[in-house]
Amino acid sequence: MLYMIGLGLGDAKDITVKGLEVLRRCSRVYLEAYTSVLTVGKEVLEEFYGRKLILADREEVEQEANNILKDADISDVAFLVVGDPFGATTHSDLILRATKLGIPYRVIHNASIMNAVGCCGLQLYRFGETVSVVFWTDTWRPESFFDKVKRNRQNGMHTLCLLVWKWLGSLSLYTKLVVLIELQKGWAAFVSRDIKVKEQSLENLIKGRKIYEPPHYMSVNQAAQQLLEIVQNQRIRGEEPAVTEETLCVGLARVGAEDQKIAAGTLQQMCTVDLGGPLHSLIITGGSLHPLEMEMLSLFSIPEKSSESQSIDGL
Amino acid sequence: MLYMIGLGLGDAKDITVKGLEVLRRCSRVYLEAYTSVLTVGKEVLEEFYGRKLILADREEVEQEANNILKDADISDVAFLVVGDPFGATTHSDLILRATKLGIPYRVIHNASIMNAVGCCGLQLYRFGETVSVVFWTDTWRPESFFDKVKRNRQNGMHTLCLLVWKWLGSLSLYTKLVVLIELQKGWAAFVSRDIKVKEQSLENLIKGRKIYEPPHYMSVNQAAQQLLEIVQNQRIRGEEPAVTEETLCVGLARVGAEDQKIAAGTLQQMCTVDLGGPLHSLIITGGSLHPLEMEMLSLFSIPEKSSESQSIDGL
């Protein structure tokens, strides 16, 4: 049996009791290390779980899925995923491979950012399509995801913006091409929350050199600044932007962890609010809010003076 | 401290290790018993958790929240919620009350139907607004939620339909009025997945008699039949329905449990597919699917002949 086990959001103890029991009796335990970032290290997990973990990075999953699935028809293999196993496409891929090999699978669910964002008080059912905000480079500055934000807002729905990796480093060139094609087709969240732990420079990536740069996570500040630049571009083109400096947003950092931070304020305020270290997510609200949503957000509102004195520089 | 602890989807062991540790050291442990249905009984939870649980039904939470919060400033109190604590509005309410009393709170997240539906292979980020499908009575046959399904489909987004309780039994008359007003305002999912454990007949409810009927959960079959009736009504009115008998849907039952069942097929097929006991959810797909979504759904497709021989009767 292949067990797909969600690890939840925060640390080692966010695994479910069921998940822990299952992984402890599996013959091999893989840890996906490519779609999200653990707030704790692999060693901490290993100590708490009492098991050695085999790191499965993206290349492992795509090119060596057969290693993971080896003998899973006669023994139990666990594949651990930060959050819930169904946040990223690739896990469907592993299940499909298993099914083709006649290997049964079971999913042990857990919290993911997709449902835990409800902690800010915005109603989950009022969220529209989720978008990914990617790091811009000098030559690659996609704005297409903004159409989805616009559509969500026109329909009164909130938008969860997953803030993604600096560049598509650590993907194989093939995967990278697939991702770029998918992005072109508007599947902006194809690799949602796919924040790279290992980073390659574009040059190294093209040359196939596996030299990784330090990871670089997008902050709410950076995402808000990119969004405001898109708003400016739309104004220049004479379009009516669906979002303005005054649009109510919510910044979230390290959701589920002890030092979780939530801040509600305008998009302008999101450019300067200090939420600390990764991971960050940003919500653009859908306009009219339910009174209970308003009241909950007020618990997290940014004090006026802390942001008014600052301006959006450095874009 | 007030701890809001998600119990996840299935049974006692779906609680996280962190959640279990916290509840075991709390001085009082409440179990919400009104927004969802446990697949196991309170006694099973009590035995596994090693703690007595105090049932908090809706009236308890709304009218006696102060009991729950009593002394929570000097001791730890746990409030257990099936799924994740932020599936239903009322839990925001409890947090707001706590905050007003100066009581700190912490949320321990878990899987909920809102993210676990990803297990069918449809991409979570492509879901639009969630809707609730409520039981029709002779005099109350709301169709307004269908506009949201239409809007989602027009934008290529999937719709998760939460299938709710037979009637708004066990709510206080005040809450019931609030819910009805909210539904009127289009907040159809205000009490999402708010499946009643205790049911009152309309007559008993109006007369204020707390006589409860056996619970009655909506099945995928019933929801699909109601949806097809709305489609027929729209055709009669000369409108072009956004959904037809042939629209691809996914029925899910007991997500996360050992005997979970998923079936993919047309809306017509959803009228007769046998998914077994509660809880059920229904997804109306958003039209064009990603190849990986298609491939995953094919794992769950209903065999042709099992549904073709049956027709939609009993509406």
XYZ file of C-alpha atoms in Angstrom:
630
model
C 0.000 0.000 0.000
C 1.165 3.520 -0.787
C 0.226 5.904 2.010
C 0.080 9.596 1.139
C 0.311 11.336 4.503
C -0.236 15.042 5.070
C 2.058 16.620 7.663
C 0.011 19.765 8.199
C 1.353 23.259 8.447
C 3.754 23.695 11.257
C 6.048 21.302 13.011
C 6.538 17.600 13.712
C 3.512 17.325 16.013
C 1.094 18.554 13.363
C 0.938 15.051 11.893
C -2.243 13.178 12.810
C -2.131 10.284 15.241
C -3.256 8.012 12.409
C -0.551 9.324 10.100
C 2.122 8.779 12.727
C 0.987 5.217 13.438
C 0.950 4.370 9.750
C 4.361 5.830 8.913
C 5.941 4.024 11.842
C 4.930 0.655 10.414
C 5.915 1.406 6.801
C 9.009 -0.212 5.363
C 10.191 3.006 3.689
C 9.221 6.617 4.420
C 9.746 9.337 1.832
C 9.532 13.050 2.555
C 8.644 15.348 -0.296
C 10.964 18.284 -0.196
C 9.945 20.311 -3.166
C 6.434 21.697 -2.946
C 6.666 23.466 0.334
C 8.976 24.357 3.109
C 9.108 22.703 6.470
C 9.288 24.984 9.457
C 11.435 22.338 11.088
C 14.321 20.344 9.668
C 14.251 16.757 8.447
C 16.252 15.680 11.496
C 13.585 17.015 13.876
C 10.942 15.025 12.034
C 13.112 11.915 12.058
C 13.634 12.134 15.770
C 9.968 12.648 16.566
C 8.717 10.022 14.113
C 11.430 7.575 15.110
C 12.107 6.788 11.475
C 14.717 7.617 8.855
C 13.238 9.753 6.087
C 14.294 9.520 2.454
C 14.204 12.936 0.825
C 12.292 12.913 -2.443
C 12.899 16.082 -4.372
C 11.028 16.863 -7.544
C 13.439 15.025 -9.764
C 13.080 12.027 -7.517
C 9.310 12.053 -7.794
C 9.131 12.605 -11.489
C 12.045 10.545 -12.653
C 12.340 7.993 -9.932
C 8.745 7.444 -8.887
C 9.347 3.812 -9.565
C 11.896 3.748 -6.745
C 9.255 5.062 -4.378
C 6.706 2.543 -5.594
C 9.102 -0.405 -5.615
C 7.627 -3.355 -3.694
C 4.711 -1.180 -2.532
C 2.457 -3.998 -3.746
C 3.875 -6.328 -1.102
C 4.915 -3.843 1.621
C 3.798 -0.455 2.947
C 5.480 2.719 1.749
C 4.735 6.194 3.114
C 5.066 9.424 1.164
C 4.950 12.452 3.471
C 3.704 15.760 2.144
C 3.789 19.100 3.955
C 0.193 20.337 4.243
C -2.291 18.013 2.556
C -1.296 15.492 -0.145
C -3.571 17.206 -2.667
C -2.095 20.676 -2.792
C 0.211 20.045 -5.755
C -0.375 18.275 -9.023
C 2.568 15.950 -8.772
C 0.941 13.904 -6.057
C -1.896 12.989 -8.377
C 0.862 11.852 -10.678
C 2.295 9.494 -8.069
C -1.164 8.052 -7.375
C -1.761 7.492 -11.079
C 1.565 5.686 -11.406
C 0.734 3.536 -8.386
C -2.688 2.663 -9.758
C -1.193 1.651 -13.107
C 1.152 -0.686 -11.257
C -1.783 -2.178 -9.353
C -0.622 -0.697 -6.048
C -3.440 0.408 -3.757
C -3.120 3.792 -2.044
C -4.619 5.601 0.872
C -4.625 9.293 1.740
C -4.314 10.608 5.283
C -5.415 14.198 5.091
C -4.235 17.197 7.057
C -4.587 20.950 7.133
C -3.117 22.926 4.243
C -2.857 26.619 3.563
C -5.916 26.160 1.321
C -8.197 25.684 4.319
C -6.127 27.109 7.166
C -6.356 30.654 5.747
C -9.797 30.671 7.299
C -8.036 31.555 10.560
C -8.059 35.234 9.572
C -11.840 35.223 9.796
C -12.663 35.430 6.100
C -15.185 32.767 5.173
C -13.598 29.892 3.251
C -16.603 29.321 1.029
C -16.310 32.875 -0.271
C -12.889 32.297 -1.803
C -12.689 32.151 -5.585
C -9.909 30.725 -7.688
C -6.496 30.653 -5.989
C -3.630 32.371 -7.794
C 0.133 32.136 -7.590
C 2.265 35.252 -7.544
C 5.680 34.513 -8.973
C 8.892 36.476 -8.675
C 9.405 38.794 -11.584
C 12.705 38.810 -13.388
C 13.909 41.548 -15.730
C 12.473 39.676 -18.680
C 9.577 37.737 -17.194
C 6.867 39.865 -15.601
C 3.578 37.979 -15.964
C 0.409 39.899 -15.145
C -2.097 37.307 -16.318
C -2.943 36.046 -12.822
C -4.372 39.489 -12.143
C -7.361 38.680 -14.403
C -8.375 35.999 -11.957
C -8.146 38.399 -9.028
C -10.321 40.787 -11.004
C -12.884 38.106 -11.800
C -12.990 36.987 -8.184
C -13.495 40.550 -6.992
C -16.197 41.236 -9.564
C -18.020 38.261 -8.105
C -17.420 39.377 -4.528
C -14.978 36.552 -3.831
C -11.717 36.642 -1.926
C -8.485 35.606 -3.633
C -5.799 33.603 -1.907
C -2.437 34.486 -3.439
C 0.189 31.817 -2.931
C 3.576 33.458 -2.957
C 5.998 31.296 -4.815
C 9.666 30.691 -5.284
C 12.106 33.119 -6.759
C 12.688 31.171 -9.886
C 11.858 27.699 -11.086
C 15.214 26.405 -9.898
C 15.651 22.752 -8.961
C 13.086 21.653 -11.521
C 14.334 19.539 -14.371
C 14.437 21.399 -17.667
C 11.569 19.249 -18.922
C 9.387 20.067 -15.913
C 10.336 23.690 -16.214
C 9.121 23.753 -19.797
C 5.896 22.016 -18.793
C 5.405 24.565 -16.022
C 6.027 27.486 -18.356
C 3.583 26.080 -20.903
C 1.033 25.586 -18.138
C 1.559 29.144 -16.943
C 1.020 30.330 -20.500
C -2.220 28.424 -20.621
C -3.311 30.267 -17.522
C -2.632 27.467 -15.087
C -0.805 29.907 -12.923
C -1.175 27.810 -9.819
C -0.068 24.594 -11.508
C 2.756 24.361 -9.067
C 0.978 26.232 -6.334
C 2.866 26.918 -3.139
C 5.746 25.296 -4.917
C 8.444 27.126 -3.107
C 11.816 25.840 -3.961
C 14.159 24.723 -1.274
C 16.975 24.486 -3.740
C 17.541 27.302 -6.191
C 19.495 27.309 -9.407
C 20.419 30.423 -11.271
C 18.901 30.646 -14.732
C 22.343 30.252 -16.228
C 23.108 27.137 -14.229
C 19.672 25.759 -14.955
C 20.040 26.187 -18.708
C 23.484 24.664 -18.626
C 22.132 21.801 -16.554
C 24.520 22.538 -13.696
C 23.071 21.494 -10.371
C 24.476 24.451 -8.463
C 21.880 25.781 -6.095
C 21.521 29.296 -4.749
C 20.239 30.151 -1.293
C 16.428 29.880 -1.249
C 14.499 33.072 -1.700
C 10.900 33.210 -0.566
C 8.472 35.881 -1.635
C 7.236 38.100 1.167
C 3.850 39.783 1.411
C 5.717 43.097 0.937
C 7.203 41.968 -2.361
C 3.922 40.531 -3.604
C 2.047 43.728 -2.702
C 4.653 45.841 -4.475
C 4.356 43.709 -7.632
C 0.589 43.966 -7.444
C 0.741 47.741 -7.144
C 3.042 47.874 -10.147
C 0.444 45.931 -12.142
C -2.211 48.385 -10.951
C -0.034 51.264 -12.186
C 0.540 49.542 -15.530
C -3.193 49.103 -15.963
C -3.797 52.784 -15.210
C -1.150 53.724 -17.782
C -2.952 51.557 -20.339
C -6.191 53.354 -19.455
C -7.774 50.296 -17.858
C -9.830 50.470 -14.678
C -7.895 48.349 -12.181
C -9.948 45.886 -10.142
C -7.658 46.474 -7.194
C -6.309 49.772 -5.876
C -3.934 50.952 -3.159
C -6.942 51.030 -0.839
C -8.172 47.474 -1.415
C -8.484 45.551 1.840
C -5.958 42.709 2.039
C -4.758 40.233 4.614
C -1.150 39.156 4.984
C -0.449 35.849 6.702
C 2.869 34.413 7.816
C 3.719 30.980 9.219
C 0.056 29.953 9.501
C -0.378 27.265 12.156
C 2.986 27.894 13.810
C 3.386 29.343 17.307
C 4.655 32.631 15.889
C 1.963 32.909 13.231
C 1.265 36.503 12.219
C -1.781 37.971 10.508
C -2.186 41.582 9.379
C -5.241 43.165 7.795
C -4.944 46.454 5.960
C -4.843 48.118 2.580
C -2.725 46.816 -0.283
C -0.570 49.903 0.282
C -0.027 48.877 3.896
C 0.901 45.350 2.784
C 3.957 46.845 1.053
C 5.545 47.710 4.368
C 3.961 45.583 7.080
C 6.512 43.434 8.912
C 5.400 39.818 9.080
C 8.765 38.230 9.768
C 10.163 35.115 8.104
C 8.599 32.725 5.573
C 6.132 31.350 4.564
C 3.877 34.212 3.584
C 0.477 34.266 1.887
C -1.662 37.197 0.819
C -5.419 37.483 0.547
C -7.115 40.124 -1.567
C -10.618 40.497 -0.179
C -13.637 40.369 -2.422
C -15.102 43.725 -1.516
C -18.221 43.605 0.627
C -17.564 41.701 3.808
C -19.895 39.947 6.182
C -20.075 41.770 9.538
C -18.444 38.790 11.252
C -15.629 38.829 8.714
C -15.094 42.535 9.396
C -15.089 41.995 13.112
C -12.543 39.162 12.872
C -10.272 41.181 10.575
C -10.354 44.055 13.010
C -8.462 41.807 15.447
C -5.560 41.910 12.994
C -5.744 45.450 11.670
C -2.491 47.324 11.178
C -2.157 50.408 13.398
C -2.576 53.490 11.200
C 0.676 55.302 11.899
C 2.954 52.282 11.430
C 2.472 52.317 7.701
C 1.438 55.846 6.742
C 4.912 57.143 7.263
C 6.323 54.773 4.708
C 6.026 54.813 0.958
C 6.454 52.194 -1.713
C 9.995 52.475 -2.838
C 12.430 50.112 -4.318
C 10.325 48.737 -7.138
C -6.032 30.032 26.846
C -8.857 28.919 24.560
C -7.669 26.185 22.192
C -9.734 25.664 19.049
C -8.748 22.178 17.916
C -9.704 20.623 14.579
C -10.504 16.916 14.732
C -10.192 16.266 11.005
C -12.531 14.218 8.906
C -12.753 10.666 10.027
C -12.296 9.068 13.384
C -10.592 9.595 16.744
C -7.079 9.159 15.353
C -7.456 11.981 12.855
C -6.638 14.495 15.570
C -3.071 15.828 15.338
C -0.469 14.822 17.891
C -0.294 18.460 18.982
C -4.066 18.682 19.333
C -4.180 15.529 21.427
C -1.398 16.723 23.729
C -3.099 20.065 24.238
C -6.576 18.711 24.945
C -5.201 16.244 27.484
C -3.817 19.073 29.576
C -6.877 21.336 29.365
C -9.099 21.701 32.381
C -12.311 21.397 30.334
C -12.833 19.946 26.860
C -15.892 20.875 24.799
C -16.991 19.054 21.675
C -19.019 20.968 19.144
C -21.867 18.786 18.058
C -23.784 20.961 15.693
C -21.876 21.831 12.548
C -20.920 18.417 11.380
C -21.338 14.785 12.099
C -18.773 12.562 13.688
C -18.217 9.219 12.055
C -17.576 7.872 15.521
C -19.478 8.451 18.734
C -18.540 10.766 21.577
C -17.698 7.753 23.735
C -15.105 6.519 21.242
C -13.433 9.921 21.307
C -13.540 10.042 25.090
C -11.886 6.667 25.372
C -9.139 7.485 22.897
C -8.511 10.989 24.222
C -8.712 9.835 27.820
C -10.901 12.807 28.695
C -14.562 13.490 29.371
C -16.056 15.675 26.652
C -18.752 18.258 27.264
C -21.151 18.432 24.310
C -21.682 21.972 23.097
C -24.606 22.162 20.740
C -25.478 25.314 18.879
C -27.589 26.703 21.648
C -24.713 26.105 24.011
C -22.289 28.012 21.822
C -24.522 30.913 21.073
C -26.279 31.290 24.367
C -23.793 29.864 26.758
C -20.459 30.788 25.246
C -19.657 32.373 28.540
C -19.768 28.947 30.181
C -17.182 27.704 27.722
C -14.989 30.731 28.285
C -15.355 30.715 32.070
C -11.929 30.861 33.735
C -10.215 30.453 30.359
C -8.096 33.455 31.323
C -6.533 31.477 34.172
C -6.793 27.897 32.849
C -6.778 26.106 29.494
C -10.042 25.200 27.787
C -10.301 23.174 24.573
C -13.067 23.477 22.013
C -13.038 20.556 19.584
C -14.406 21.024 16.097
C -14.916 18.303 13.503
C -12.833 19.221 10.443
C -11.028 22.538 10.868
C -12.124 25.219 13.360
C -12.751 27.674 10.548
C -15.379 25.859 8.540
C -18.372 27.480 10.192
C -19.068 31.055 11.166
C -19.926 30.378 14.756
C -16.345 29.632 15.670
C -15.299 33.132 14.692
C -17.998 34.199 17.072
C -16.457 32.260 19.963
C -13.035 33.758 19.202
C -14.468 37.254 19.149
C -16.148 36.686 22.500
C -12.898 35.346 23.938
C -10.940 38.309 22.639
C -13.427 40.749 24.162
C -12.938 39.022 27.502
C -9.165 39.305 27.148
C -8.745 35.533 26.766
C -5.981 34.524 24.348
C -6.748 31.766 21.847
C -4.847 29.393 19.639
C -6.001 27.375 16.645
C -4.781 23.850 15.923
C -5.735 23.218 12.334
C -6.762 20.009 10.645
C -8.152 18.767 7.351
C -11.692 19.777 6.427
C -13.918 18.906 3.522
C -12.867 22.276 2.046
C -9.366 20.994 1.282
C -9.818 17.222 1.420
C -12.056 17.233 -1.680
C -8.787 17.490 -3.584
C -8.553 13.700 -3.154
C -10.744 13.210 -6.229
C -7.994 14.718 -8.369
C -9.638 18.045 -9.173
C -7.221 20.881 -8.469
C -8.120 22.769 -5.298
C -7.054 26.141 -6.653
C -9.586 25.804 -9.465
C -12.557 25.750 -7.115
C -14.788 28.813 -7.065
C -17.270 29.827 -4.413
C -18.628 26.935 -2.328
C -22.400 26.529 -2.195
C -24.781 24.766 0.126
C -27.619 22.673 -1.202
C -30.472 22.580 1.277
C -33.415 20.213 1.498
C -36.453 21.554 -0.227
C -39.762 21.539 1.516
C -43.141 21.946 -0.136
C -43.001 25.663 0.461
C -39.274 26.450 0.440
C -37.446 25.596 -2.765
C -34.567 28.038 -3.095
C -32.738 28.088 -6.433
C -30.519 31.096 -5.795
C -27.367 29.044 -5.070
C -27.541 27.898 -8.674
C -26.402 31.364 -9.824
C -23.102 30.756 -8.075
C -22.673 27.400 -9.777
C -23.370 29.151 -13.075
C -20.843 31.891 -12.364
C -18.207 29.370 -11.330
C -18.771 27.346 -14.480
C -18.671 30.420 -16.701
C -15.240 31.089 -15.230
C -14.128 27.475 -15.621
C -14.174 26.838 -11.889
C -15.380 23.781 -10.027
C -18.124 24.110 -7.421
C -18.107 22.220 -4.156
C -21.699 21.669 -3.048
C -22.036 21.025 0.651
C -25.124 18.955 1.242
C -26.880 20.184 4.311
C -29.421 19.129 6.845
C -33.037 18.378 6.171
C -34.358 21.410 7.873
C -32.935 24.023 10.160
C -33.962 22.051 13.216
C -32.064 22.411 16.489
C -31.276 26.046 15.768
C -32.852 28.605 18.014
C -35.634 30.550 16.355
C -33.438 33.653 16.406
C -30.551 31.862 14.663
C -32.956 30.346 12.203
C -34.215 33.803 11.269
C -30.652 35.053 10.919
C -29.827 32.086 8.701
C -32.873 32.650 6.524
C -32.020 36.343 6.151
C -28.442 35.405 5.287
C -29.661 32.874 2.737
C -31.852 35.570 1.214
C -28.836 37.818 0.974
C -27.075 35.091 -0.928
C -24.964 33.823 1.923
C -26.071 30.349 1.057
C -23.159 28.711 2.751
C -23.448 30.782 5.915
C -23.908 27.623 7.880
C -21.927 25.483 5.490
C -21.757 21.773 6.168
C -24.028 22.558 9.032
C -25.657 19.209 9.187
C -27.935 18.876 12.087
C -27.556 16.099 14.537
C -30.824 16.956 16.153
C -33.848 17.720 14.003
C -37.049 19.493 14.890
C -40.133 19.440 12.729
C -41.167 22.867 11.470
C -44.261 22.694 13.631
C -42.277 21.869 16.757
C -39.722 24.513 15.898
C -42.329 27.243 15.511
C -44.013 26.196 18.717
C -40.656 26.156 20.467
C -40.975 22.498 21.361
C -37.600 20.833 21.628
C -38.759 17.547 20.121
C -36.166 16.284 17.703
C -36.685 14.017 14.706
C -34.177 11.439 13.544
C -31.382 13.145 11.604
C -31.741 13.206 7.859
C -28.671 13.853 5.728
C -28.834 14.825 2.115
C -27.375 12.281 -0.274
C -25.647 12.977 -3.588
C -28.681 11.363 -5.264
C -31.088 13.799 -3.634
C -28.887 16.807 -4.392
C -28.504 15.754 -8.042
C -32.254 15.304 -8.380
C -32.902 18.777 -6.935
C -30.301 20.221 -9.285
C -31.924 18.562 -12.296
C -35.273 19.946 -11.229
C -33.771 23.431 -11.208
C -32.342 22.761 -14.683
C -35.843 21.773 -15.863
C -37.357 24.879 -14.276
C -34.839 27.053 -16.065
C -35.642 25.412 -19.398
C -39.357 25.987 -18.791
C -38.596 29.655 -18.140
C -36.669 29.746 -21.434
C -33.290 30.226 -19.735
C -30.152 28.467 -20.899
C -29.099 26.321 -17.939
C -25.410 26.450 -17.000
C -25.571 22.799 -16.036
C -27.224 19.941 -17.897
C -27.858 16.228 -17.386
C -24.480 15.626 -19.049
C -22.361 17.930 -16.862
C -19.456 16.073 -15.313
C -19.814 15.796 -11.537
C -18.080 14.032 -8.687
C -19.885 12.509 -5.729
C -17.909 11.965 -2.538
C -18.922 10.080 0.581
C -17.187 9.776 3.947
C -14.032 11.542 2.715
C -11.034 10.511 4.806
C -12.696 7.432 6.298
C -11.623 3.861 5.476
C -14.766 3.283 3.444
C -14.559 6.578 1.554
C -16.257 6.442 -1.839
C -15.779 8.677 -4.862
C -17.749 8.495 -8.105
C -17.247 10.589 -11.227
C -19.964 10.794 -13.848
C -22.701 12.941 -15.310
C -25.203 14.802 -13.172
C -27.750 12.293 -14.448
C -25.617 9.434 -13.134
C -25.311 11.195 -9.763
C -29.062 10.725 -9.334
C -28.679 6.976 -8.963
C -25.088 6.214 -7.999
C -24.852 4.342 -4.694
C -22.362 5.994 -2.347
C -23.598 4.464 0.897
C -24.123 6.324 4.174
C -23.409 9.956 5.110
C -21.661 12.380 4.800
C -21.942 13.182 1.116
C -20.582 16.063 -0.948
C -21.033 16.849 -4.622
C -18.711 18.651 -7.008
C -19.923 20.208 -10.247
C -16.871 20.486 -12.484
C -16.008 23.718 -14.215
C -15.983 22.433 -17.754
C -12.553 22.099 -19.313
C -10.358 19.860 -17.214
C -6.607 19.573 -16.998
C -5.390 16.246 -18.445
C -4.201 15.172 -14.980
C -7.614 16.005 -13.537
C -9.254 13.879 -16.231
C -6.896 11.031 -15.603
C -7.512 11.096 -11.865
C -11.304 11.263 -12.319
C -11.142 8.255 -14.626
C -10.071 6.224 -11.567
C -13.503 6.911 -10.122
C -15.723 6.835 -13.194
C -19.073 5.111 -12.901
C -19.390 2.041 -15.150
C -21.759 2.913 -18.011
C -24.354 0.212 -17.555
C -24.851 0.699 -13.837
C -26.652 3.962 -14.368
C -28.066 3.817 -17.886
C -30.709 1.351 -16.881
C -32.081 3.701 -14.266
C -34.028 6.885 -14.674
C -34.649 9.819 -12.402
C -37.844 9.052 -10.623
C -39.306 10.190 -7.401
C -38.846 13.901 -7.854
